[in-house]
CSV table of C-alpha atoms in Angstrom, one decimal:
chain,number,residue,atom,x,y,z
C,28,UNK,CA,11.2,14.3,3.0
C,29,UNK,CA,8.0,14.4,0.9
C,30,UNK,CA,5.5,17.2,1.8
C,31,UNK,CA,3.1,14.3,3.2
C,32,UNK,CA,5.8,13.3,5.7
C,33,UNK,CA,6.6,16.8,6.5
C,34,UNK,CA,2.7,17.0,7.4
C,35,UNK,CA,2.1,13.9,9.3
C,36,UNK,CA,4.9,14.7,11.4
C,37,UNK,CA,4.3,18.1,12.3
C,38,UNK,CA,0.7,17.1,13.0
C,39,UNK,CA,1.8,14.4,15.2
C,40,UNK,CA,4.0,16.6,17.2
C,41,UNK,CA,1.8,18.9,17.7
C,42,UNK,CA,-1.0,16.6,18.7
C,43,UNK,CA,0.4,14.2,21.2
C,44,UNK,CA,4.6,15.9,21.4
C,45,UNK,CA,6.7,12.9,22.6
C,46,UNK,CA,3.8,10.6,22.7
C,47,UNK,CA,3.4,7.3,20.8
C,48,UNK,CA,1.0,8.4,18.1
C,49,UNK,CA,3.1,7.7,14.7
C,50,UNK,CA,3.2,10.0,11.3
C,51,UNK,CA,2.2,8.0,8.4
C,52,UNK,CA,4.8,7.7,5.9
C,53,UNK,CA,3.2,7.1,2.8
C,54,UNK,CA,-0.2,8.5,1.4
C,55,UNK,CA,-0.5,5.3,-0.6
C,56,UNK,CA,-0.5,3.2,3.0
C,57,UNK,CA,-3.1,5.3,4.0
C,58,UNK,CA,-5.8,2.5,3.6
C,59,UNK,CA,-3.8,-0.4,5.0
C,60,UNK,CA,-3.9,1.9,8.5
C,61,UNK,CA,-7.7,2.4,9.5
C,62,UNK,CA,-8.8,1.0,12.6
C,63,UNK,CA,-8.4,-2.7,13.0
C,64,UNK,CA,-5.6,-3.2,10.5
C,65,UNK,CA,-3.1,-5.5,11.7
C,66,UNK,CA,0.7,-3.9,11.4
C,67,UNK,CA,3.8,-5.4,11.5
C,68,UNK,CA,7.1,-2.8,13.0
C,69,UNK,CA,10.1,-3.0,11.8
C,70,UNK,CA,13.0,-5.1,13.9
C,71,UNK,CA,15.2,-2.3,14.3
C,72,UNK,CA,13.4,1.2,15.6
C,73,UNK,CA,13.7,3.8,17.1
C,74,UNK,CA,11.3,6.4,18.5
C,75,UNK,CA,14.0,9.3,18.1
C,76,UNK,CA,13.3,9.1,14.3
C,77,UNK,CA,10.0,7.4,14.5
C,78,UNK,CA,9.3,3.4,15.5
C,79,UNK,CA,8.5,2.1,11.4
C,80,UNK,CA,5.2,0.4,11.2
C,81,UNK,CA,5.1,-2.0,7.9
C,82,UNK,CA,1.2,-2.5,6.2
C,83,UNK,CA,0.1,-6.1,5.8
C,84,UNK,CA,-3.0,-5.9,4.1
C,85,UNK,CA,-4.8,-7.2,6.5
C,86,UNK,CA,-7.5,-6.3,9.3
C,87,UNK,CA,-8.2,-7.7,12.5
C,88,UNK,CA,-11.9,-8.4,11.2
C,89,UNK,CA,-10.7,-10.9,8.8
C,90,UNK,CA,-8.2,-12.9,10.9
C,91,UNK,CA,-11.4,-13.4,13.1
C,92,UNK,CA,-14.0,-16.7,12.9
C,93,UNK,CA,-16.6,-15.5,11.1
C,94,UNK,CA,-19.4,-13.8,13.3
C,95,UNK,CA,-20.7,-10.7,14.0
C,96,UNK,CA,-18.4,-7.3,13.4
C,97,UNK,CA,-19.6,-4.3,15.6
C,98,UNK,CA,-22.3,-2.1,13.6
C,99,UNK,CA,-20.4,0.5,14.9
C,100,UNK,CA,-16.5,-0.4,16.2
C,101,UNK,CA,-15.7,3.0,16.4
C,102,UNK,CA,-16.0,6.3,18.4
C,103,UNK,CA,-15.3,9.7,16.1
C,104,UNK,CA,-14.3,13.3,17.9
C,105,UNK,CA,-13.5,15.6,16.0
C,106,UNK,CA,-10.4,18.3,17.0
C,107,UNK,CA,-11.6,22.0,17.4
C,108,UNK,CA,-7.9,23.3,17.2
C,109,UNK,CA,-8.1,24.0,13.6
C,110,UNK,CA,-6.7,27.1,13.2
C,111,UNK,CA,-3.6,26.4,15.7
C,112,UNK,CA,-2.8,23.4,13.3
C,113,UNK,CA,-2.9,25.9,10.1
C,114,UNK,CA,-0.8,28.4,12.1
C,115,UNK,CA,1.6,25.3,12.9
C,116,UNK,CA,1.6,23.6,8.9
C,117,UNK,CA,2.1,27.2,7.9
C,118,UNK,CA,5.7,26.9,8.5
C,119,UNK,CA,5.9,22.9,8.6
C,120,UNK,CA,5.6,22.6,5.0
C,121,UNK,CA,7.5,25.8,4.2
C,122,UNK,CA,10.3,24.5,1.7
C,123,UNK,CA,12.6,27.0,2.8
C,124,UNK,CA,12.8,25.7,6.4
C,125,UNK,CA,15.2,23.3,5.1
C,126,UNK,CA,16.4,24.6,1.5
C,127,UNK,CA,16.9,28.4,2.6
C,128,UNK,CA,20.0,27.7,3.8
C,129,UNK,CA,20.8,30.2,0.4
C,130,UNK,CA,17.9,30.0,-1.7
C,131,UNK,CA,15.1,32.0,-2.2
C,132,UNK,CA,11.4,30.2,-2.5
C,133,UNK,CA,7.8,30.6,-2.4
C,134,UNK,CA,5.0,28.7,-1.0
C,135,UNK,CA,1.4,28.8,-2.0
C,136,UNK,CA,-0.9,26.6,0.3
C,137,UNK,CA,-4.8,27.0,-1.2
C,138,UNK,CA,-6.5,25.1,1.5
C,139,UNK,CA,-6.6,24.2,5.7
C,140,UNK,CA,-6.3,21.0,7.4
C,141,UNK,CA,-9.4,19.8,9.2
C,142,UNK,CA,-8.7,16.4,11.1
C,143,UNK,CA,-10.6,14.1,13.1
C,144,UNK,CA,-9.6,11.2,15.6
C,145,UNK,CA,-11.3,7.3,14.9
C,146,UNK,CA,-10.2,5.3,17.9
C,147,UNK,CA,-11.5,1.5,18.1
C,148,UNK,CA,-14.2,1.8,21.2
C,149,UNK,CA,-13.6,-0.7,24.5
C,150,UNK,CA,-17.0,-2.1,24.3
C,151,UNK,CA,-16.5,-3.1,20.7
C,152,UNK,CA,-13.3,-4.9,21.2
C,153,UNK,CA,-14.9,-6.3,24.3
C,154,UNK,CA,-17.1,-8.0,22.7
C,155,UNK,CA,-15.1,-9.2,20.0
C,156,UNK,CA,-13.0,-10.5,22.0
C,157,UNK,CA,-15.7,-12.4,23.9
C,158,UNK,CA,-17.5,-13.5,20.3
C,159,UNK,CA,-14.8,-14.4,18.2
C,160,UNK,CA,-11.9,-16.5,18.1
C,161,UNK,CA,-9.0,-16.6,15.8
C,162,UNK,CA,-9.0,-18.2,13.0
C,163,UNK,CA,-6.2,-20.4,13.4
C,164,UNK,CA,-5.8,-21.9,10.1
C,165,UNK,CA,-5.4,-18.5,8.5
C,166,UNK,CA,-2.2,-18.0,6.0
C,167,UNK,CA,-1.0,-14.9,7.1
C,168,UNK,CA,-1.3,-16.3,10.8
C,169,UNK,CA,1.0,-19.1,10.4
C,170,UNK,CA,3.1,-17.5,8.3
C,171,UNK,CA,4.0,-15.0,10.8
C,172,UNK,CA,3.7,-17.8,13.2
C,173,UNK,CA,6.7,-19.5,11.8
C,174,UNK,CA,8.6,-15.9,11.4
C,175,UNK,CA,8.1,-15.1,14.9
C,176,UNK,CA,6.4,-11.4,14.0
C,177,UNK,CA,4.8,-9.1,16.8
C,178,UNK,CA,2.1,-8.3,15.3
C,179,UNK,CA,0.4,-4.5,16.2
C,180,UNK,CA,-3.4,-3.5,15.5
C,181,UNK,CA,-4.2,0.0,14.6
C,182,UNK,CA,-6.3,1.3,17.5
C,183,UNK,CA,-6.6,5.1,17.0
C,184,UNK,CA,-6.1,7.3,13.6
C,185,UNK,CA,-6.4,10.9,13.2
C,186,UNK,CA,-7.7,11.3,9.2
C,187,UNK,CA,-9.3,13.8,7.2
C,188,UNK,CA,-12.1,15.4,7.2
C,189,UNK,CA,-12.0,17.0,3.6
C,190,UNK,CA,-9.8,16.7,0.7
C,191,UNK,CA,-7.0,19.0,0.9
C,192,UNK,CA,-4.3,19.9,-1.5
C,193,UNK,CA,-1.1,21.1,0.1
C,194,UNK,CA,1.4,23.4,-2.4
C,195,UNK,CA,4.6,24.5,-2.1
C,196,UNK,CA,7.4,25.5,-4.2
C,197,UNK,CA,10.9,25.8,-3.8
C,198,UNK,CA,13.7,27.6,-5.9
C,199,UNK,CA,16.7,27.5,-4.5
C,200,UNK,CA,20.0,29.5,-5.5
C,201,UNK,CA,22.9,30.4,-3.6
C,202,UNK,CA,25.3,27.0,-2.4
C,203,UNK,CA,22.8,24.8,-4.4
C,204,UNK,CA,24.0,26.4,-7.5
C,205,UNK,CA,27.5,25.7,-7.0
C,206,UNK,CA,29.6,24.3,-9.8
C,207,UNK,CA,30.4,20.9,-7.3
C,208,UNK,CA,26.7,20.4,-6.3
C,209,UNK,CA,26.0,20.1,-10.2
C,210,UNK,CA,27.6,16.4,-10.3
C,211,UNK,CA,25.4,15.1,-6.9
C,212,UNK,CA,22.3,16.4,-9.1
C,213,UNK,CA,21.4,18.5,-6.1
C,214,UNK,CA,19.7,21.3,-8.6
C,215,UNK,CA,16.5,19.2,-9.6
C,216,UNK,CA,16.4,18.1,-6.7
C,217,UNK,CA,15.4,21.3,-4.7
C,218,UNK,CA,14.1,23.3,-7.5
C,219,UNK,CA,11.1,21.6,-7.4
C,220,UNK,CA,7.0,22.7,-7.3
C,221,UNK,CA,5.0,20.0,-6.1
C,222,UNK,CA,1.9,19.6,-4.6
C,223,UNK,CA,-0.2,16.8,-3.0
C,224,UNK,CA,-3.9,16.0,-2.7
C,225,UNK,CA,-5.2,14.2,0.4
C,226,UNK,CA,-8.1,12.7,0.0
C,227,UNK,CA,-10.8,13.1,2.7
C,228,UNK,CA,-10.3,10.3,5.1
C,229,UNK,CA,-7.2,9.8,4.8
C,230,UNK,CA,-5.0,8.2,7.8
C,231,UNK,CA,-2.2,10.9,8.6
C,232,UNK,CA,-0.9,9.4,11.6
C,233,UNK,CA,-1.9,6.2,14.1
C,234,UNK,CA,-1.6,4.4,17.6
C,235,UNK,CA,-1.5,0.9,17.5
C,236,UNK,CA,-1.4,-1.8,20.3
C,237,UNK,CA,-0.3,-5.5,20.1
C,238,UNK,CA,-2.0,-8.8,19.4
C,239,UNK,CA,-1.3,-11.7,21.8
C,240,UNK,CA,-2.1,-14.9,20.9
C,241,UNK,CA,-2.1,-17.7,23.1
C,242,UNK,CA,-3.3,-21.1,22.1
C,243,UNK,CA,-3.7,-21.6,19.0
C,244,UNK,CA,-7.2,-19.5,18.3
C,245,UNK,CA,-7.1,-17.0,21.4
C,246,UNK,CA,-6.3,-13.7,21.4
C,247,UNK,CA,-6.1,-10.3,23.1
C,248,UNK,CA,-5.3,-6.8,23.0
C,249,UNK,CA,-3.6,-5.5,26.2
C,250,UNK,CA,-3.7,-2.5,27.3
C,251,UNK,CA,0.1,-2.0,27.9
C,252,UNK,CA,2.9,-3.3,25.9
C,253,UNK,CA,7.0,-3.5,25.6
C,254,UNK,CA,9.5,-4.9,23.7
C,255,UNK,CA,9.4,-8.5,25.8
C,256,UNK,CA,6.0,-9.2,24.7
C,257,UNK,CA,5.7,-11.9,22.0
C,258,UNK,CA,2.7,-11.4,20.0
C,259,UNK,CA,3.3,-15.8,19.7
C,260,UNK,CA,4.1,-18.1,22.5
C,261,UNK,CA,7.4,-18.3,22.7
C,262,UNK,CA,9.5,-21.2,21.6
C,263,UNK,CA,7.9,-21.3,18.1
C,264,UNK,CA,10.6,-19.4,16.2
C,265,UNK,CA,13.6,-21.4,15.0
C,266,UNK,CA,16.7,-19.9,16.1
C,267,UNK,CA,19.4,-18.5,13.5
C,268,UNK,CA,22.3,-16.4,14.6
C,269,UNK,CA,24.5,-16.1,11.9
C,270,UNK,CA,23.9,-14.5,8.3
C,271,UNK,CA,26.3,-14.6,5.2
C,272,UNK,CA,26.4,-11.8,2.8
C,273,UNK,CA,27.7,-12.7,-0.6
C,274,UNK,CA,29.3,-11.5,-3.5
L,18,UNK,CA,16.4,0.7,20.3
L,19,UNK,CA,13.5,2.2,22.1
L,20,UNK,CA,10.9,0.3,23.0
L,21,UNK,CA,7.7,1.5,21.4
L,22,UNK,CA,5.5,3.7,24.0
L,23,UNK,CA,8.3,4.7,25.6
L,24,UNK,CA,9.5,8.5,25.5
L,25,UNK,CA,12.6,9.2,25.4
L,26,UNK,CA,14.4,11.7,27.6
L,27,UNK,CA,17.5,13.2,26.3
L,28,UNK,CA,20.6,13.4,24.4
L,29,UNK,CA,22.1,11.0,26.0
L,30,UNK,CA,19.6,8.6,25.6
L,31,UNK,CA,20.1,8.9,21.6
L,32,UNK,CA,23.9,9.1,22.0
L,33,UNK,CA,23.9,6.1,24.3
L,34,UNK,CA,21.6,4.1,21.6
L,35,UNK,CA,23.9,5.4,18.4
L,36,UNK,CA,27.0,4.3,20.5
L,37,UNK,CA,25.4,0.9,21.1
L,38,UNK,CA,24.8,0.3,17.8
L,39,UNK,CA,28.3,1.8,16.6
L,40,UNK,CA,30.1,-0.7,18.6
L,41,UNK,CA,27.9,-3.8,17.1
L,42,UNK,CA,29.5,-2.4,14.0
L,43,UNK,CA,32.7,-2.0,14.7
L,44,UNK,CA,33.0,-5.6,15.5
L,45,UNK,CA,32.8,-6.4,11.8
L,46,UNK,CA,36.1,-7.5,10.5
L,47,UNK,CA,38.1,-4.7,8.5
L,48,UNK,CA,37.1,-6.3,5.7
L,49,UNK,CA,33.6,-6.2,6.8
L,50,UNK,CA,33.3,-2.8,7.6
L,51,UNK,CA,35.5,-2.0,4.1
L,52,UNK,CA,32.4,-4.0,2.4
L,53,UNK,CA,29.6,-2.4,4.3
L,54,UNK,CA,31.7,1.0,3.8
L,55,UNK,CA,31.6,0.3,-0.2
L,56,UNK,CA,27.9,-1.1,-0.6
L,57,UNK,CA,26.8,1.7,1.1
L,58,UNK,CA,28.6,4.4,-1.4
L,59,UNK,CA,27.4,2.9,-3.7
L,60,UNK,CA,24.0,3.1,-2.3
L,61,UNK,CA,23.4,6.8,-0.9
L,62,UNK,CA,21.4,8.9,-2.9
L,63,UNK,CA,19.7,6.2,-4.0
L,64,UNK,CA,17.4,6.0,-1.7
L,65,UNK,CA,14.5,3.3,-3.2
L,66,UNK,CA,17.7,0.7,-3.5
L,67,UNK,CA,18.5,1.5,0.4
L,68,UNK,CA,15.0,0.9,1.6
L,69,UNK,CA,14.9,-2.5,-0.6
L,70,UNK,CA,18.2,-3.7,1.2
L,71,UNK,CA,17.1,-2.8,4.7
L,72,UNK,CA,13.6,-5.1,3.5
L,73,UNK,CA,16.0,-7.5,2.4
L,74,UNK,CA,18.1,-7.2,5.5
L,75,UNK,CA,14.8,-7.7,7.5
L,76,UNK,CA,13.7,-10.9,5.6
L,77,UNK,CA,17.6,-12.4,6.3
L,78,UNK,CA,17.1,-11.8,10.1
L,79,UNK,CA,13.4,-13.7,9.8
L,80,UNK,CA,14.8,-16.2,8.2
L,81,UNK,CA,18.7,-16.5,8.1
L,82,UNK,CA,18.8,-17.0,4.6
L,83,UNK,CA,22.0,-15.7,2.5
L,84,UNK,CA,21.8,-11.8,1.4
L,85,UNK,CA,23.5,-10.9,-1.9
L,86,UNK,CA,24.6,-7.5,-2.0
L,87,UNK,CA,26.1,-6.6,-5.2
L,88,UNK,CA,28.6,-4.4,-3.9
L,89,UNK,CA,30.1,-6.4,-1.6
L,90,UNK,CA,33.9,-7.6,-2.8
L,91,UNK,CA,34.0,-10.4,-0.1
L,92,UNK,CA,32.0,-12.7,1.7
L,93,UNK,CA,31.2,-11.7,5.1
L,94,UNK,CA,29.8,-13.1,8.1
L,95,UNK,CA,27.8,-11.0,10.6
L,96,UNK,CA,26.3,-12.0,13.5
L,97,UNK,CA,22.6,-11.2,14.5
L,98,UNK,CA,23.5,-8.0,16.6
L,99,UNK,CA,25.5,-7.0,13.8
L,100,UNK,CA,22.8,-7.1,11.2
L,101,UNK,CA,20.6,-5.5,13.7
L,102,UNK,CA,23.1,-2.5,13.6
L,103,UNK,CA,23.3,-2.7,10.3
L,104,UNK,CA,19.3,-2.5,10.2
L,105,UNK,CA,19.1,0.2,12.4
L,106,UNK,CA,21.9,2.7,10.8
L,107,UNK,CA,19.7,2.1,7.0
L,108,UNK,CA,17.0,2.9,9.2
L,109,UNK,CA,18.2,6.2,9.5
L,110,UNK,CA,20.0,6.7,6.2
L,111,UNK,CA,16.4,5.7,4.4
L,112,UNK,CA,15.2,9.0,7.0
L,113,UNK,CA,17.3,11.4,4.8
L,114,UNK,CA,16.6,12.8,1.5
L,115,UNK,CA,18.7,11.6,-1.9
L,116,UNK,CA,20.1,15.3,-1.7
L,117,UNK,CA,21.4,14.5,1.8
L,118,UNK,CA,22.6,11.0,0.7
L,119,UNK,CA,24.8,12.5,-2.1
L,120,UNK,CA,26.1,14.8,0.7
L,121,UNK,CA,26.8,12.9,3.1
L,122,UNK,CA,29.0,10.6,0.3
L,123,UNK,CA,30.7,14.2,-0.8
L,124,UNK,CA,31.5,15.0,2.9
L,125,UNK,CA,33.3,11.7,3.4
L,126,UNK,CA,35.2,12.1,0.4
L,127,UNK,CA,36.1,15.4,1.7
L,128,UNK,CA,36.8,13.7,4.9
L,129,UNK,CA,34.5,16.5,7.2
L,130,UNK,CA,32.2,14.0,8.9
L,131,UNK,CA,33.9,14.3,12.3
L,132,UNK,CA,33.4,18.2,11.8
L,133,UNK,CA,29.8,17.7,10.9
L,134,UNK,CA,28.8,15.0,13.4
L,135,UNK,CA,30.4,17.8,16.2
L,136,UNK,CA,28.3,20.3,14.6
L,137,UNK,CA,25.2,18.2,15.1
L,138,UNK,CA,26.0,16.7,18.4
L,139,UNK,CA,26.3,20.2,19.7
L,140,UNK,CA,23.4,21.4,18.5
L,141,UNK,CA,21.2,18.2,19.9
L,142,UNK,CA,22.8,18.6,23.0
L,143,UNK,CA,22.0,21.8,23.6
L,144,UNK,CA,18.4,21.8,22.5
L,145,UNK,CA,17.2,18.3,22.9
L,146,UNK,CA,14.4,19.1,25.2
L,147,UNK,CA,14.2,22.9,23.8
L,148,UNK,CA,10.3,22.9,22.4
L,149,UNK,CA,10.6,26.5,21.6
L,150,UNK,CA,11.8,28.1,18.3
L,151,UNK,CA,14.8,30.1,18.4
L,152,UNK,CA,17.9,31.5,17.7
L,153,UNK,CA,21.2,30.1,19.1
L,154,UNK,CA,24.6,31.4,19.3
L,155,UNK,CA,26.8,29.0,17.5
L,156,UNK,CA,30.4,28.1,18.6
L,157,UNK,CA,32.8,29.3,15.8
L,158,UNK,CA,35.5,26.4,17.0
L,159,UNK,CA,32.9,24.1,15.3
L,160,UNK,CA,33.2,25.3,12.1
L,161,UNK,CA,36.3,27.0,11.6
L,162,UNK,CA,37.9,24.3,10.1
L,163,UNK,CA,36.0,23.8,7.2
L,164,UNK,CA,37.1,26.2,4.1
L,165,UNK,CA,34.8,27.4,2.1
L,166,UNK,CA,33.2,24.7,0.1
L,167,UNK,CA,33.3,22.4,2.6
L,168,UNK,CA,31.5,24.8,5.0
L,169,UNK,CA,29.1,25.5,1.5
L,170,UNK,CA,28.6,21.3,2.1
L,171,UNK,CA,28.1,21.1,5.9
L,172,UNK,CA,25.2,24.1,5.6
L,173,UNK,CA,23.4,22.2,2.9
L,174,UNK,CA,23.6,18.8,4.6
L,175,UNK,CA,22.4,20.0,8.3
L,176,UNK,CA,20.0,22.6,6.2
L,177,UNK,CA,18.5,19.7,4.9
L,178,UNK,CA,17.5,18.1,8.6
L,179,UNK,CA,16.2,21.7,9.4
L,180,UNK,CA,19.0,23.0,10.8
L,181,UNK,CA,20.0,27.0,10.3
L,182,UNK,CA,22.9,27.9,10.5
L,183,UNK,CA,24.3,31.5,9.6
L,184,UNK,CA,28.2,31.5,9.2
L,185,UNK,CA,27.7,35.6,9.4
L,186,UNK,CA,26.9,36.2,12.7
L,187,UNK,CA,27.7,33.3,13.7
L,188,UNK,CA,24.8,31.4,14.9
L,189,UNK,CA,21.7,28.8,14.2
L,190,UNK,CA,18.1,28.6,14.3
L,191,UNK,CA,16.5,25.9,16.2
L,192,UNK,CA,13.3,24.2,15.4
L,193,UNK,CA,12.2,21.5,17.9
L,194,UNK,CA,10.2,19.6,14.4
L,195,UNK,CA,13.5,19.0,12.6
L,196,UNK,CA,14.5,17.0,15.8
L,197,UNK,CA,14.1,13.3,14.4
L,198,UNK,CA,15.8,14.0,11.2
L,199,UNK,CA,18.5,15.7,13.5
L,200,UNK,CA,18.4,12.4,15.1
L,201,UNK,CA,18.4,10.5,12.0
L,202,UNK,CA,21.3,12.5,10.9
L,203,UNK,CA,23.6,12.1,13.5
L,204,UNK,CA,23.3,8.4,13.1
L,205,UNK,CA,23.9,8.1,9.7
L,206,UNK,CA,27.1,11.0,10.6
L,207,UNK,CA,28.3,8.3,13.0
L,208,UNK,CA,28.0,5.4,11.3
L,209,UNK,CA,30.0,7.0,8.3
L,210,UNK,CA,32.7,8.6,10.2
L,211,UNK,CA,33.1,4.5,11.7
L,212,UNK,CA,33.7,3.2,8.5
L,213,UNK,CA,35.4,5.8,6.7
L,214,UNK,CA,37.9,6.2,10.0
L,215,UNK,CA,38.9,2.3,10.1
């Protein structure tokens, strides 16, 4: 698990524990995840190892009829818990949590982690909702249309507030060292030092919501959602039950 | 699998869920549980080519178009539950590091997944809903089987997820943040010890 993982996870945990707010994988997603973008999840999830949310490059905003876009869509609060999130990444991204199982290792960490919540306010989505209709003749729409996607729009981030660079290094000994490990090419693989830079503003972790579409151009954003909801009416999506995989 | 915005309660929740999804693969065919068996040595620890076949996995179920996996020695057919399984074990496989990958393939070989997959399924049902940090006293029977390089194996795969464990005393630490690649783990554990058992 990448040190970005290991921090979007722990911050998510200890933000909303059990809750539905999902770690962001990747730091190079981070821009496909700000408020608005549209998501797709992934068929099979699961929330015991995270529900999987796929980037699509595209926001809510521009799957809209042109119009007017909220001056401001959305509402900032920053978190004053600061220092119980350093006391908390303090051990999260501590290499030996997982590799001391024999080894020995260090960890350097040269900065904190200040973070701040962007959720999508009602009163914008209101009156989008009101203003603008979909654009029905839209690609990506009808494309995911003819697939039969849910598709989930990110509602709520927690990012950045400054650029941080996270350090850690790991040396591990001990059972790593061990002549049959050598084959698997376990050695590189935990005697490592790396170290990541997150750029202020940076997505760590999300809530989304799902897109209805009824019609062809109308849309909404309810409140509550489950795995029965279609995101598009039902009966669209050809039905194929049996896949072949070949030599 | 669990919807999304709902929380999940306990073990048995996950164990119920992994044993679902177990039993849509063990309705392959021998041979198709031989060919998913073999594609997927040749896949762990390689963990870019695993998240490219569950993608391609994903795009089949869209569209039920043909999936060519190299490895495969026959043709097989699988139903949609089936490749949903199948979906939802590489879900968790693509959780675990490369260096877990390569051990999970060296435990199989060394045929210790049962022993491992007890280990873990002890320890998440017994601290599921523990948020606290701590030490646990770990049951000896669990590991007294292994030998020595095989118990070397089991403490760097489960070390790996997060998960302690000190062979002196004997006994493990607990940390309620390394419980989804716990979870993770003990899917992948189960799905292997499936395969490589039939």
């Amino acid at each position: 698990m990448t040190m970005f993982e290991n921090v979007t996870r722990a911050l998510a945990r200890q933000l909303n524990p059990h809750g539905d707010l999902t770690p962001l994988d990747s730091l190079i997603d981070f821009k496909s995840f700000r408020p608005f973008c549209v998501v797709l999840r992934k068929r099979k999830s699961t929330l015991f190892w995270g529900a999987r949310y796929l980037r699509t490059d595209y926001s809510l905003l521009g799957l809209l009829e042109p119009g007017t876009s909220p001056t401001d869509p959305t509402d900032a609060g920053s978190f004053g818990f600061k220092n119980m999130l350093d006391a908390h990444l303090e051990g999260e991204v501590d290499v030996p949590r997982t590799v001391k199982v024999k080894g020995t290792a260090g960890l350097s960490r040269n900065s904190t982690l200040e973070v701040q919540t962007l959720s999508v306010a009602p009163t914008a989505l209101e009156s989008l909702h009101k203003e603008r209709k979909l654009a029905a003749d839209h690609p990506f729409l009808k494309e995911m249309r003819e697939r039969g996607e849910n598709l989930y729009v990110v509602m709520e981030v927690v990012e950045t507030v400054q650029e941080v660079t996270l350090e850690r290094a790991g040396k591990a000994e001990g059972c790593f060292s061990l002549p049959f490990f050598a084959p698997l090419g376990l050695q590189g693989s935990v005697n490592h030092k790396e170290a990541v830079t997150i750029p202020k503003g940076c997505v760590l972790a999300f809530r989304v919501r799902q897109l209805m579409i009824s019609g062809q151009d109308e849309w909404d954003i309810p409140h509550l959602y489950n795995d029965s909801m279609q995101t598009f009416p039902a009966g669209e999506k050809p039905e194929e039950e049996k896949f072949t995989l070949i030599q | 699998a669990s919807d999304v915005g709902e929380v999940h309660e306990d073990f048995k929740t996950l164990k119920e869920e992994v044993q679902r999804e177990t039993r849509e693969v063990g309705r392959l065919s021998q041979v198709g549980q031989g060919s998913l068996l073999s594609s997927l040595c040749n896949l762990l620890g390689k963990k870019k080519e695993l998240q490219d076949l569950e993608f391609e996995l994903e795009g089949a179920l869209d569209k039920g178009h043909e999936v060519t996996l190299e490895a495969l020695p026959k043709d097989v057919l699988l139903s949609k539950e089936s490749m949903g399984a199948i979906l939802y074990f590489l879900g968790a496989l693509t959780v675990l590091s490369e260096a877990q990958q390569k051990l999970l393939a060296k435990s199989m070989e060394k045929k210790i997944l049962p022993v491992q997959l007890k280990l873990v399924e002890s320890t998440l049902e017994q601290n599921f809903l523990q948020e606290k940090e701590g030490v646990f006293p770990l049951r000896p029977e669990l590991l007294s089987s292994l030998r020595e390089e095989e118990l070397t194996l089991t403490e760097a795969l489960v070390g790996l997820s997060g998960l302690e464990v000190q062979r002196s005393s004997p006994q493990y630490m607990w940390d309620p943040d390394t419980l989804p690649r716990l979870c993770a783990l003990y899917a992948g554990l189960s799905l292997l010890q499936l395969l490589a058992g039939s």
